[in-house]
Amino acid sequence: MQRWNGWGDDAVYMDLSPQALKLLCELIGEGRVCPDYPLEKFLENMPEARLSKHPLISFDAKLRLDHAHGQSMADWIGLRGGTLKRFPDGVSVPETVEEIHELLRFAAEQNAVVIPYGGGTSVVGHLEVPQTERPVLCLSLERYNRLISIDIRSRLAVFEAGIRGPRLEQQLNSKGFTLGHYPQSFEYSSLGGWVVTRSSGQQSKHYGRIEQLFAGGELLSPQGPLKLPAHPASAAGPDLRQLLLGSEGRMGVLTKAVVHIAAVPEKDVVYGVFFPSWEEASQAVHAIAGTDIPFSMIRLSNPTETMTHLTLAGHEGQVALLKRYLRLRGIHEKEACMCLIGFTGSRRITSASRRAAFSIVRHHKGISLGKPMGNAWIKNRFYTAYLRNTLWDLGYAVDTLETAVNWDQVTPTMAAIEKSIHEAL
Amino acid sequence: MQRWNGWGDDAVYMDLSPQALKLLCELIGEGRVCPDYPLEKFLENMPEARLSKHPLISFDAKLRLDHAHGQSMADWIGLRGGTLKRFPDGVSVPETVEEIHELLRFAAEQNAVVIPYGGGTSVVGHLEVPQTERPVLCLSLERYNRLISIDIRSRLAVFEAGIRGPRLEQQLNSKGFTLGHYPQSFEYSSLGGWVVTRSSGQQSKHYGRIEQLFAGGELLSPQGPLKLPAHPASAAGPDLRQLLLGSEGRMGVLTKAVVHIAAVPEKDVVYGVFFPSWEEASQAVHAIAGTDIPFSMIRLSNPTETMTHLTLAGHEGQVALLKRYLRLRGIHEKEACMCLIGFTGSRRITSASRRAAFSIVRHHKGISLGKPMGNAWIKNRFYTAYLRNTLWDLGYAVDTLETAVNWDQVTPTMAAIEKSIHEAL
């Protein structure tokens, strides 16, 4: 079952090794464990619903709690500390576009605020119930989640927008296709959510960000429907799809989404590479990005993150062996930068790409450790989010910072962020 | 000098061979030569300017005529037939952003309509002077055309938006970079024009369409300036740059544009390929497009266009030889489909791409004729527009139809367009 006050399924637990805990202690001090606010208290104190009854709307207290937040640090503090005080008055889980239409009509009649809800993984507060005298209706699309049609020739698929990552990929994979959109929240976030939040995935360099994958769709707004046809390209005026992308559900409910799909790739591989210093590493990555090499992903870690990764990986013996090997090859533990480089596509193109990328890696004194490290990353890529649960229990609050900067700002930005965090902790 | 009533420089003349003229005659009948309306008449009849004097504004009749139209068929008919009746009252060619600012202020004071003018190559009528009682000021950016700065590390260049294709590439090439944006109008159209018309270039599959190349810029509107910073990526709300793209100058004057640049590629090659039928050809192109092969361009011609191309090429002996060779290889003249496939980038990636693409070509019974045909296309790619002049003089009006359709509509759309044109002629 999905955790009510944390990330993901409560059957999944990510263990933390004693060495990892020790490293954390050294880096940022001892954790401060706080007692969790109990579920029962939330349910007991649930305020009375300010909405009239409607056959499609539930006033169940647990449902209202579950739909009152996303997954930001602020949301977690509200849940774990019991400071979350505002809840939607009702929650509806429509299964047809007619039901969504009816709910919008009813909301207008009741002068209610409507909050469209996809996977509940937002970290930018758009699921937060506003401070208002008006009743608030949460409209969850989790059961509006079917594959409507697929056009193999045009490589387009039409989905009900509430479909979540795993189900979407399963449906496409069974026909030999993929969308290839893998944000960290993949397991819970929805297609509609990806579109309205301008989502990026881990292999978006290959498949395209959601802006490129989103070909069109249908929006149901309180003022009526808006159809955005899946034109392959148009130069006739501004692109209205771009207004929907990033709208965070504020323009209405995205009900249907047409997306560009691709054949399941022959190869989907990630290599682990180590560089002797941040300078060499960042130069290598800059150089690869400046070529035409069609890599699908590059993730570069600085020395602190590299050490953290290795310690978290937990296999003490293997890690010691790795460190010794790196030293022999002239890469010192304290300066080592780990880099994951992915290639996705046909055998022919991915191997030409790998050869081209690795010749740049070698030029910058990097060494490849082959695929095992990449395979481990692929295996765990959606599980690292579960570490938030483990660490919270140990008294550490985890948050993610994401940003995009131009190349000239990469190293200065990294240094500034590290400095601020160090000083704050 | 630039032709006043046709395309391009009047020193360039594209000859038409007797065979080509014969083919045209057979396909669509004899041309109907119409006498050109003379320049003098336009200048004599130029209506009085309805704008007050201003040191930055010229009322010169020739200048007003030259800025009263784009290059659409309707524009040509107006120019050649003398039916063009509306002209801007004044034309200004500012050289600084302060001058642009002053002109917008003056226009507001005079209640004038402002038409921003880039290269004058629009074919969608946005340079057309509207029917209005208000005075009309044409604001041409042709002298606001410098490279402002270049950031080699971030691969970004900042230009004054009036810069035209050849000068822009020359400036970047001298530093080892390219924008790689080659619309048919490249020689005359401007960077600002590309942005506000959502331009696509011949190698946009490789470099990205202008939507991808445009990183940010500055707009000067009658309500004040709008700065769009060159963020590499943002998921924070809708992308305002997308409102400017396709705005056709209606939101103000795009004064500065920041663009993503790339290193000048090692290889930039185009291969000529022939297929025995439209069916095989379109299947091959669909298959290549569905892979991860990073080609930079595919141009497929149907049998009619293939025959026209070959006849226009003019080297009768060579073409006869080619036809004989194709017949020997089982490709019959009447069914032959010519296809140009381009690869741009590093030696390593382009050759892997070529091998991968050609194995699909062979699977669909296509044969490659190597690079000569591609080289001829590269050499002439901006000259074919000059054929419009030649053909008009022979009594034929030439127009271009461009569209984008999803794959399932490719063959039906082509058939429908050919049928309509045949019936209309």
mmCIF file of N, CA and C in Angstrom, chain A residues 28-90:
data_model
loop_
_atom_site.group_PDB
_atom_site.id
_atom_site.type_symbol
_atom_site.label_atom_id
_atom_site.label_comp_id
_atom_site.label_asym_id
_atom_site.label_seq_id
_atom_site.Cartn_x
_atom_site.Cartn_y
_atom_site.Cartn_z
ATOM 1 N N ILE A 28 27.518 15.897 8.188
ATOM 2 C CA ILE A 28 26.551 16.916 8.613
ATOM 3 C C ILE A 28 26.077 16.745 10.048
ATOM 4 N N GLY A 29 26.720 15.882 10.802
ATOM 5 C CA GLY A 29 26.353 15.744 12.221
ATOM 6 C C GLY A 29 25.280 14.697 12.450
ATOM 7 N N GLU A 30 24.957 14.488 13.707
ATOM 8 C CA GLU A 30 23.977 13.461 14.073
ATOM 9 C C GLU A 30 22.568 13.846 13.624
ATOM 10 N N GLY A 31 21.782 12.850 13.276
ATOM 11 C CA GLY A 31 20.390 13.104 12.921
ATOM 12 C C GLY A 31 19.570 13.459 14.149
ATOM 13 N N ARG A 32 18.502 14.211 13.928
ATOM 14 C CA ARG A 32 17.611 14.527 15.049
ATOM 15 C C ARG A 32 16.255 13.872 14.785
ATOM 16 N N VAL A 33 16.015 12.772 15.485
ATOM 17 C CA VAL A 33 14.784 12.025 15.246
ATOM 18 C C VAL A 33 13.604 12.758 15.901
ATOM 19 N N CYS A 34 12.544 12.968 15.126
ATOM 20 C CA CYS A 34 11.337 13.594 15.683
ATOM 21 C C CYS A 34 10.208 12.567 15.600
ATOM 22 N N PRO A 35 9.349 12.535 16.592
ATOM 23 C CA PRO A 35 8.242 11.574 16.539
ATOM 24 C C PRO A 35 7.256 11.958 15.437
ATOM 25 N N ASP A 36 6.726 10.955 14.758
ATOM 26 C CA ASP A 36 5.736 11.214 13.701
ATOM 27 C C ASP A 36 4.387 11.577 14.301
ATOM 28 N N TYR A 37 3.726 12.505 13.682
ATOM 29 C CA TYR A 37 2.347 12.835 14.048
ATOM 30 C C TYR A 37 1.484 11.663 13.577
ATOM 31 N N PRO A 38 0.602 11.140 14.421
ATOM 32 C CA PRO A 38 -0.123 9.915 14.037
ATOM 33 C C PRO A 38 -1.283 10.164 13.075
ATOM 34 N N LEU A 39 -1.505 9.184 12.249
ATOM 35 C CA LEU A 39 -2.592 9.238 11.266
ATOM 36 C C LEU A 39 -3.943 9.503 11.934
ATOM 37 N N GLU A 40 -4.165 8.822 13.067
ATOM 38 C CA GLU A 40 -5.470 8.926 13.742
ATOM 39 C C GLU A 40 -5.802 10.372 14.076
ATOM 40 N N LYS A 41 -4.792 11.105 14.526
ATOM 41 C CA LYS A 41 -5.030 12.501 14.909
ATOM 42 C C LYS A 41 -5.498 13.320 13.715
ATOM 43 N N PHE A 42 -4.831 13.069 12.562
ATOM 44 C CA PHE A 42 -5.257 13.775 11.347
ATOM 45 C C PHE A 42 -6.728 13.485 11.073
ATOM 46 N N LEU A 43 -7.084 12.196 11.165
ATOM 47 C CA LEU A 43 -8.442 11.795 10.796
ATOM 48 C C LEU A 43 -9.464 12.353 11.794
ATOM 49 N N GLU A 44 -9.108 12.295 13.083
ATOM 50 C CA GLU A 44 -10.005 12.838 14.122
ATOM 51 C C GLU A 44 -10.272 14.325 13.927
ATOM 52 N N ASN A 45 -9.192 15.039 13.588
ATOM 53 C CA ASN A 45 -9.313 16.501 13.515
ATOM 54 C C ASN A 45 -9.692 17.022 12.139
ATOM 55 N N MET A 46 -10.040 16.119 11.237
ATOM 56 C CA MET A 46 -10.374 16.553 9.878
ATOM 57 C C MET A 46 -11.535 17.547 9.922
ATOM 58 N N PRO A 47 -11.361 18.748 9.387
ATOM 59 C CA PRO A 47 -12.449 19.736 9.448
ATOM 60 C C PRO A 47 -13.663 19.286 8.632
ATOM 61 N N GLU A 48 -14.797 19.855 8.963
ATOM 62 C CA GLU A 48 -16.022 19.477 8.265
ATOM 63 C C GLU A 48 -15.962 19.921 6.798
ATOM 64 N N ALA A 49 -16.508 19.101 5.929
ATOM 65 C CA ALA A 49 -16.473 19.423 4.500
ATOM 66 C C ALA A 49 -17.450 20.553 4.190
ATOM 67 N N ARG A 50 -16.994 21.497 3.356
ATOM 68 C CA ARG A 50 -17.840 22.655 3.028
ATOM 69 C C ARG A 50 -18.530 22.495 1.675
ATOM 70 N N LEU A 51 -18.568 21.263 1.172
ATOM 71 C CA LEU A 51 -19.185 21.000 -0.134
ATOM 72 C C LEU A 51 -20.510 20.268 0.052
ATOM 73 N N SER A 52 -21.478 20.533 -0.843
ATOM 74 C CA SER A 52 -22.713 19.742 -0.827
ATOM 75 C C SER A 52 -22.411 18.332 -1.311
ATOM 76 N N LYS A 53 -23.340 17.434 -0.992
ATOM 77 C CA LYS A 53 -23.157 16.043 -1.420
ATOM 78 C C LYS A 53 -23.284 15.912 -2.935
ATOM 79 N N HIS A 54 -22.546 14.953 -3.475
ATOM 80 C CA HIS A 54 -22.637 14.654 -4.903
ATOM 81 C C HIS A 54 -22.219 13.198 -5.075
ATOM 82 N N PRO A 55 -22.939 12.437 -5.893
ATOM 83 C CA PRO A 55 -22.620 11.001 -6.000
ATOM 84 C C PRO A 55 -21.183 10.714 -6.424
ATOM 85 N N LEU A 56 -20.513 11.667 -7.080
ATOM 86 C CA LEU A 56 -19.148 11.402 -7.546
ATOM 87 C C LEU A 56 -18.084 11.872 -6.550
ATOM 88 N N ILE A 57 -18.533 12.469 -5.431
ATOM 89 C CA ILE A 57 -17.556 13.069 -4.521
ATOM 90 C C ILE A 57 -17.559 12.359 -3.172
ATOM 91 N N SER A 58 -16.349 12.044 -2.694
ATOM 92 C CA SER A 58 -16.218 11.398 -1.391
ATOM 93 C C SER A 58 -15.722 12.407 -0.358
ATOM 94 N N PHE A 59 -16.195 12.239 0.881
ATOM 95 C CA PHE A 59 -15.734 13.103 1.975
ATOM 96 C C PHE A 59 -14.889 12.314 2.963
ATOM 97 N N ASP A 60 -14.492 11.129 2.579
ATOM 98 C CA ASP A 60 -13.686 10.257 3.435
ATOM 99 C C ASP A 60 -12.433 10.988 3.931
ATOM 100 N N ALA A 61 -12.211 10.934 5.244
ATOM 101 C CA ALA A 61 -11.131 11.718 5.857
ATOM 102 C C ALA A 61 -9.756 11.286 5.353
ATOM 103 N N LYS A 62 -9.530 9.975 5.235
ATOM 104 C CA LYS A 62 -8.221 9.499 4.778
ATOM 105 C C LYS A 62 -7.956 9.959 3.337
ATOM 106 N N LEU A 63 -8.992 9.890 2.514
ATOM 107 C CA LEU A 63 -8.874 10.324 1.121
ATOM 108 C C LEU A 63 -8.550 11.822 1.063
ATOM 109 N N ARG A 64 -9.195 12.580 1.933
ATOM 110 C CA ARG A 64 -8.949 14.033 1.946
ATOM 111 C C ARG A 64 -7.519 14.330 2.401
ATOM 112 N N LEU A 65 -7.044 13.583 3.389
ATOM 113 C CA LEU A 65 -5.657 13.755 3.839
ATOM 114 C C LEU A 65 -4.681 13.410 2.708
ATOM 115 N N ASP A 66 -4.923 12.256 2.074
ATOM 116 C CA ASP A 66 -4.006 11.792 1.019
ATOM 117 C C ASP A 66 -3.927 12.750 -0.167
ATOM 118 N N HIS A 67 -4.980 13.520 -0.376
ATOM 119 C CA HIS A 67 -4.984 14.427 -1.529
ATOM 120 C C HIS A 67 -4.706 15.877 -1.138
ATOM 121 N N ALA A 68 -4.172 16.072 0.065
ATOM 122 C CA ALA A 68 -3.944 17.444 0.550
ATOM 123 C C ALA A 68 -2.512 17.912 0.355
ATOM 124 N N HIS A 69 -1.676 17.075 -0.249
ATOM 125 C CA HIS A 69 -0.248 17.425 -0.301
ATOM 126 C C HIS A 69 0.448 16.743 -1.472
ATOM 127 N N GLY A 70 1.646 17.241 -1.761
ATOM 128 C CA GLY A 70 2.523 16.572 -2.723
ATOM 129 C C GLY A 70 3.658 15.911 -1.966
ATOM 130 N N GLN A 71 4.871 15.996 -2.517
ATOM 131 C CA GLN A 71 6.007 15.310 -1.902
ATOM 132 C C GLN A 71 7.174 16.264 -1.647
ATOM 133 N N SER A 72 6.874 17.548 -1.500
ATOM 134 C CA SER A 72 7.963 18.491 -1.224
ATOM 135 C C SER A 72 8.391 18.369 0.233
ATOM 136 N N MET A 73 9.516 18.964 0.551
ATOM 137 C CA MET A 73 9.981 18.989 1.937
ATOM 138 C C MET A 73 8.922 19.627 2.835
ATOM 139 N N ALA A 74 8.315 20.715 2.353
ATOM 140 C CA ALA A 74 7.274 21.387 3.145
ATOM 141 C C ALA A 74 6.101 20.433 3.388
ATOM 142 N N ASP A 75 5.743 19.661 2.359
ATOM 143 C CA ASP A 75 4.650 18.698 2.513
ATOM 144 C C ASP A 75 4.995 17.652 3.580
ATOM 145 N N TRP A 76 6.225 17.164 3.536
ATOM 146 C CA TRP A 76 6.659 16.154 4.506
ATOM 147 C C TRP A 76 6.628 16.708 5.930
ATOM 148 N N ILE A 77 7.093 17.922 6.081
ATOM 149 C CA ILE A 77 7.104 18.518 7.424
ATOM 150 C C ILE A 77 5.673 18.635 7.938
ATOM 151 N N GLY A 78 4.767 19.053 7.051
ATOM 152 C CA GLY A 78 3.357 19.164 7.424
ATOM 153 C C GLY A 78 2.762 17.830 7.847
ATOM 154 N N LEU A 79 3.145 16.769 7.129
ATOM 155 C CA LEU A 79 2.607 15.436 7.409
ATOM 156 C C LEU A 79 3.236 14.819 8.649
ATOM 157 N N ARG A 80 4.558 14.884 8.712
ATOM 158 C CA ARG A 80 5.275 14.223 9.799
ATOM 159 C C ARG A 80 5.152 15.012 11.101
ATOM 160 N N GLY A 81 5.050 16.335 10.961
ATOM 161 C CA GLY A 81 4.982 17.167 12.160
ATOM 162 C C GLY A 81 3.550 17.504 12.563
ATOM 163 N N GLY A 82 2.592 17.155 11.724
ATOM 164 C CA GLY A 82 1.198 17.420 12.062
ATOM 165 C C GLY A 82 0.779 18.867 11.857
ATOM 166 N N THR A 83 1.565 19.609 11.087
ATOM 167 C CA THR A 83 1.219 21.020 10.874
ATOM 168 C C THR A 83 0.380 21.229 9.613
ATOM 169 N N LEU A 84 0.123 20.161 8.873
ATOM 170 C CA LEU A 84 -0.748 20.275 7.690
ATOM 171 C C LEU A 84 -2.165 20.546 8.184
ATOM 172 N N LYS A 85 -2.737 21.669 7.777
ATOM 173 C CA LYS A 85 -4.020 22.081 8.356
ATOM 174 C C LYS A 85 -5.126 22.268 7.320
ATOM 175 N N ARG A 86 -4.765 22.316 6.041
ATOM 176 C CA ARG A 86 -5.804 22.549 5.030
ATOM 177 C C ARG A 86 -5.958 21.314 4.141
ATOM 178 N N PHE A 87 -7.197 20.925 3.934
ATOM 179 C CA PHE A 87 -7.508 19.694 3.193
ATOM 180 C C PHE A 87 -8.596 19.994 2.172
ATOM 181 N N PRO A 88 -8.603 19.276 1.058
ATOM 182 C CA PRO A 88 -9.741 19.477 0.151
ATOM 183 C C PRO A 88 -11.011 19.032 0.870
ATOM 184 N N ASP A 89 -12.122 19.701 0.562
ATOM 185 C CA ASP A 89 -13.377 19.345 1.231
ATOM 186 C C ASP A 89 -13.929 18.040 0.692
ATOM 187 N N GLY A 90 -13.642 17.768 -0.559
ATOM 188 C CA GLY A 90 -14.090 16.514 -1.149
ATOM 189 C C GLY A 90 -13.085 16.041 -2.179
#
